[in-house]
Each structure stands twice: as structure tokens, then as C-alpha cells.
């Protein structure tokens, strides 16, 4: 089935008013939807962090997002009620993901609200955030927009290990995540992107020898690797 819709990254005031109209109708009919967040939606429109999905020049979906250093945060995404359950939400998200990837973002982050939306985001291959020790909802998810290095269970002599505890606590804990590395080059073929606490313990081992170990935020003097709330490693320089 061909979906004849257009991603509109520069909505007009008219588009905004049309979205407001169907949000008001949804709120009156069911008491659901995001009209209660209208002030946030208007602010996003002014900041140009508001995107619509149009069909026949009419918005049938919209997105509110926020720009971060290496990722984009999805604040609100909604499809007009009568257009749901037809694959349009998936189509809209795929277009959005491509847009953000082209803008150079490495990942997407969001909070599933309402909770019923969790099922949709899981279908879009979003991954639940680990418990980072902050007052962060269990419904926080992320999705890399680029190919990343996958974790391994192999006990390699060349690896990066991340604990989900601070250095003074690692004695009774095994690393939570391990990535095998190639020591032929300081530059990783694929980057590591992982939600983390900046105080967690990180260790680099080469040829079976421990090269570096410290809190994430202190680990590298040459290359910044902590972009709250993510760990990003592209090179092995100390």
C-alpha cells in the first residue's frame, strides 16, 4: 500500500490551528489526547521543534521534539484519531527517524506517555533505559539512529567494560556491559552508545592488560565520552 503523505518540517500557523482544532475535538469527545499540553505545543512551534504529517495539505499527525547535544528527544507524537491503526504512525515515525538522522543526531530518547504508547515504541525497536540511579521513569526509552557496536559475552583480552555501579562498588559486581574491540586502530569501526550514569565505572583492557579505569566522566582526558544521559565512545585514545 502506497502512503501518500508528506513530512512537513516547516508547518505554518494554519497547520498549527488545524492541529489545535482536532485536539480540542478529541479532548471533548474522549478526554484523551494532548490538548492539555497545548502551551508546550505552541512553544515548540515557535522554536521550530514542531513537525506535522500532512495528507491533502491537512495535518493528520504531529511531533513535538527537543534538540540535545547528540540526540533528539521526542516529547509528543500523535496521529489524528480517525487515522490510527492503519500503519500511519509507523510511517510517520520512520520519516521522522530519517529526518533526525540526516540532521546528525545519533539517537532518539522519549518517555512513554500515556503508558499505552509503550507497545508502539517497542514495535519501533526502542530500548528501555537501564536504572541509572536517578529519579527517572521506568518508561524511558531510546533508539540509536546509527549502527552501533553490540555488547558481547565473550571474555576477550581486548574490551571495554561498563559497570552500573561506581568504582568503589565494583568488587562485588561483574560488568553490566562488555564490548569487544579491535586494537589495530584507535578508532572504533562502530561507535558505542549506551545510557549510563556519569559516575559508573568504565575499564579499557588491551591484550589482557588493564589500560585505563575510572568513572565515565573522568575516563578520557583527550576525548569527551559522556553526553548526558549517554556514553559515546568512538575512539580508544586515553
XYZ file of C-alpha atoms in Angstrom:
238
model
C 0.000 0.000 0.000
C 1.414 3.370 -1.013
C 1.046 6.020 1.645
C 0.580 9.440 0.071
C 1.676 11.613 2.974
C 4.224 14.404 3.337
C 6.504 15.147 6.255
C 6.167 18.868 6.901
C 9.202 20.146 8.820
C 8.088 23.789 8.495
C 4.402 23.865 9.476
C 2.510 27.137 9.122
C 0.299 28.896 11.637
C -2.619 27.447 9.667
C -1.286 23.911 10.205
C -0.988 24.620 13.921
C -4.594 25.829 14.099
C -5.812 22.699 12.326
C -3.976 20.515 14.813
C -5.460 22.530 17.668
C -8.951 22.015 16.237
C -8.765 18.222 16.199
C -7.052 18.109 19.585
C -9.923 20.118 21.061
C -12.441 17.787 19.445
C -10.585 14.735 20.782
C -10.451 16.238 24.262
C -14.188 16.964 24.242
C -15.099 13.534 22.836
C -12.884 11.234 24.889
C -10.954 13.351 27.368
C -7.773 11.933 25.846
C -5.076 13.394 23.643
C -2.558 16.168 24.159
C -4.661 19.311 24.193
C -3.738 19.599 27.875
C -0.181 20.237 26.628
C -1.167 22.967 24.185
C 1.207 25.542 25.718
C 4.098 23.114 25.126
C 2.964 22.531 21.530
C 2.749 26.265 20.800
C 6.196 26.829 22.287
C 7.635 24.036 20.130
C 6.069 25.628 17.052
C 7.781 28.936 17.837
C 11.116 27.158 18.397
C 10.688 25.227 15.113
C 10.603 21.940 17.018
C 7.182 21.027 15.680
C 6.617 18.733 12.670
C 3.410 17.584 11.029
C 2.457 14.715 8.760
C 0.191 16.074 6.043
C -2.323 14.401 3.743
C -4.003 16.514 1.077
C -2.488 19.576 2.773
C -4.143 18.698 6.079
C -2.127 17.713 9.174
C -3.128 14.264 10.405
C -0.207 13.804 12.772
C 2.282 15.955 14.654
C 5.513 15.715 16.602
C 6.983 17.905 19.328
C 10.686 17.373 19.894
C 13.679 18.898 21.701
C 17.253 19.201 20.495
C 20.038 17.837 22.682
C 23.785 17.505 22.061
C 23.905 14.136 20.319
C 20.271 13.072 20.410
C 16.751 14.331 19.842
C 14.070 13.915 22.476
C 10.544 13.088 21.334
C 8.195 14.959 23.668
C 4.835 14.372 21.962
C 3.756 12.380 18.929
C 0.143 11.870 17.939
C -1.886 10.713 14.953
C -5.379 12.092 14.419
C -7.834 9.588 15.985
C -9.623 8.608 12.754
C -6.280 7.843 11.072
C -4.938 5.446 13.693
C -4.453 1.669 13.438
C -3.657 1.870 9.728
C 0.160 1.928 9.689
C 0.357 5.722 9.539
C 2.016 6.019 12.944
C 4.812 3.681 11.884
C 5.203 5.536 8.582
C 5.339 8.890 10.389
C 7.951 7.664 12.845
C 10.154 6.194 10.105
C 10.083 9.529 8.265
C 10.925 11.353 11.482
C 13.798 8.980 12.285
C 15.296 9.561 8.830
C 14.927 13.327 9.263
C 16.775 13.287 12.587
C 19.468 11.001 11.216
C 20.073 13.427 8.344
C 20.391 16.229 10.897
C 23.266 14.321 12.513
C 21.569 13.061 15.663
C 22.877 9.705 16.899
C 19.869 8.571 18.925
C 16.305 9.292 19.972
C 15.016 9.372 23.535
C 11.468 9.511 24.869
C 9.147 8.898 27.797
C 6.137 6.703 27.047
C 3.085 8.776 27.882
C 0.391 7.626 28.025
C 1.602 4.216 29.179
C -0.424 2.595 26.386
C 2.072 4.063 23.894
C 4.822 1.775 25.245
C 3.648 -1.041 22.990
C 4.038 1.139 19.884
C 7.528 2.327 20.769
C 8.680 -1.219 21.449
C 7.480 -2.128 17.949
C 9.647 0.731 16.678
C 12.626 -1.059 18.303
C 13.070 1.355 21.186
C 15.079 0.003 24.125
C 14.253 0.595 27.772
C 16.721 2.741 29.701
C 18.638 0.955 32.451
C 18.186 2.143 36.019
C 20.747 4.955 36.176
C 20.190 5.784 39.839
C 18.237 8.933 39.084
C 14.536 9.663 39.564
C 13.903 8.529 36.009
C 10.700 6.848 34.866
C 10.746 3.146 34.010
C 9.004 4.194 30.798
C 12.093 5.996 29.452
C 13.285 4.519 26.145
C 15.884 5.192 23.470
C 16.762 4.106 19.956
C 20.123 4.523 18.175
C 19.798 6.112 14.749
C 23.087 4.693 13.519
C 24.667 1.264 13.551
C 26.445 0.768 16.865
C 28.796 -1.787 18.403
C 26.877 -4.567 20.109
C 27.725 -5.978 23.505
C 29.342 -9.387 23.822
C 29.612 -12.121 26.437
C 32.988 -13.293 25.127
C 35.849 -12.987 27.600
C 38.128 -11.163 25.178
C 41.570 -9.789 26.020
C 40.577 -6.599 24.204
C 37.459 -4.996 25.556
C 35.644 -2.065 27.101
C 33.626 -2.871 30.215
C 30.973 -0.756 31.915
C 29.646 -1.381 35.417
C 26.318 0.000 36.597
C 27.940 0.994 39.898
C 30.655 3.422 40.983
C 34.330 2.356 41.136
C 34.346 1.763 44.901
C 31.461 -0.706 44.478
C 32.775 -2.945 41.679
C 34.450 -5.524 43.957
C 31.230 -7.498 44.294
C 29.856 -6.758 40.819
C 30.591 -8.011 37.344
C 30.491 -5.546 34.433
C 26.975 -4.995 33.159
C 28.049 -4.330 29.558
C 31.113 -5.520 27.609
C 32.199 -4.562 24.096
C 34.942 -6.436 22.269
C 37.386 -4.115 20.472
C 39.965 -4.335 17.712
C 43.336 -2.961 18.798
C 44.657 -2.415 15.260
C 43.227 1.112 15.291
C 42.337 3.635 17.961
C 39.185 4.499 16.044
C 36.263 2.122 16.517
C 34.662 0.767 13.370
C 31.295 1.230 15.065
C 30.664 3.634 17.969
C 29.430 2.634 21.406
C 26.253 4.380 22.522
C 24.866 3.399 25.916
C 22.691 5.155 28.509
C 24.724 5.484 31.689
C 25.362 7.312 34.919
C 28.441 9.518 34.590
C 29.758 8.102 37.895
C 29.697 4.467 36.773
C 32.952 2.549 36.400
C 34.492 2.110 32.932
C 37.521 -0.040 32.080
C 39.639 -0.457 28.955
C 41.657 -3.665 28.521
C 44.137 -4.328 25.679
C 45.954 -7.622 25.150
C 44.795 -8.753 28.573
C 46.308 -5.709 30.287
C 44.203 -3.101 32.046
C 44.991 0.203 30.341
C 42.562 2.624 31.925
C 39.826 2.569 34.575
C 37.810 5.427 36.041
C 34.392 6.966 36.362
C 32.815 7.615 32.979
C 33.054 11.384 33.433
C 36.792 11.215 34.173
C 37.742 8.352 31.875
C 39.203 10.233 28.907
C 41.282 13.406 29.037
C 41.521 13.676 25.248
C 38.018 12.839 24.076
C 34.755 13.658 25.748
C 32.675 10.480 26.080
C 29.851 11.479 28.439
C 26.887 13.225 26.825
C 24.192 13.072 29.477
C 22.453 10.672 29.589
C 24.597 8.722 27.099
C 28.071 7.235 26.958
C 29.548 7.751 23.472
C 32.860 6.153 22.524
C 34.255 6.495 19.016
C 37.998 6.282 19.773
C 40.212 4.463 22.258
C 42.627 7.342 22.904
C 43.387 7.760 26.570
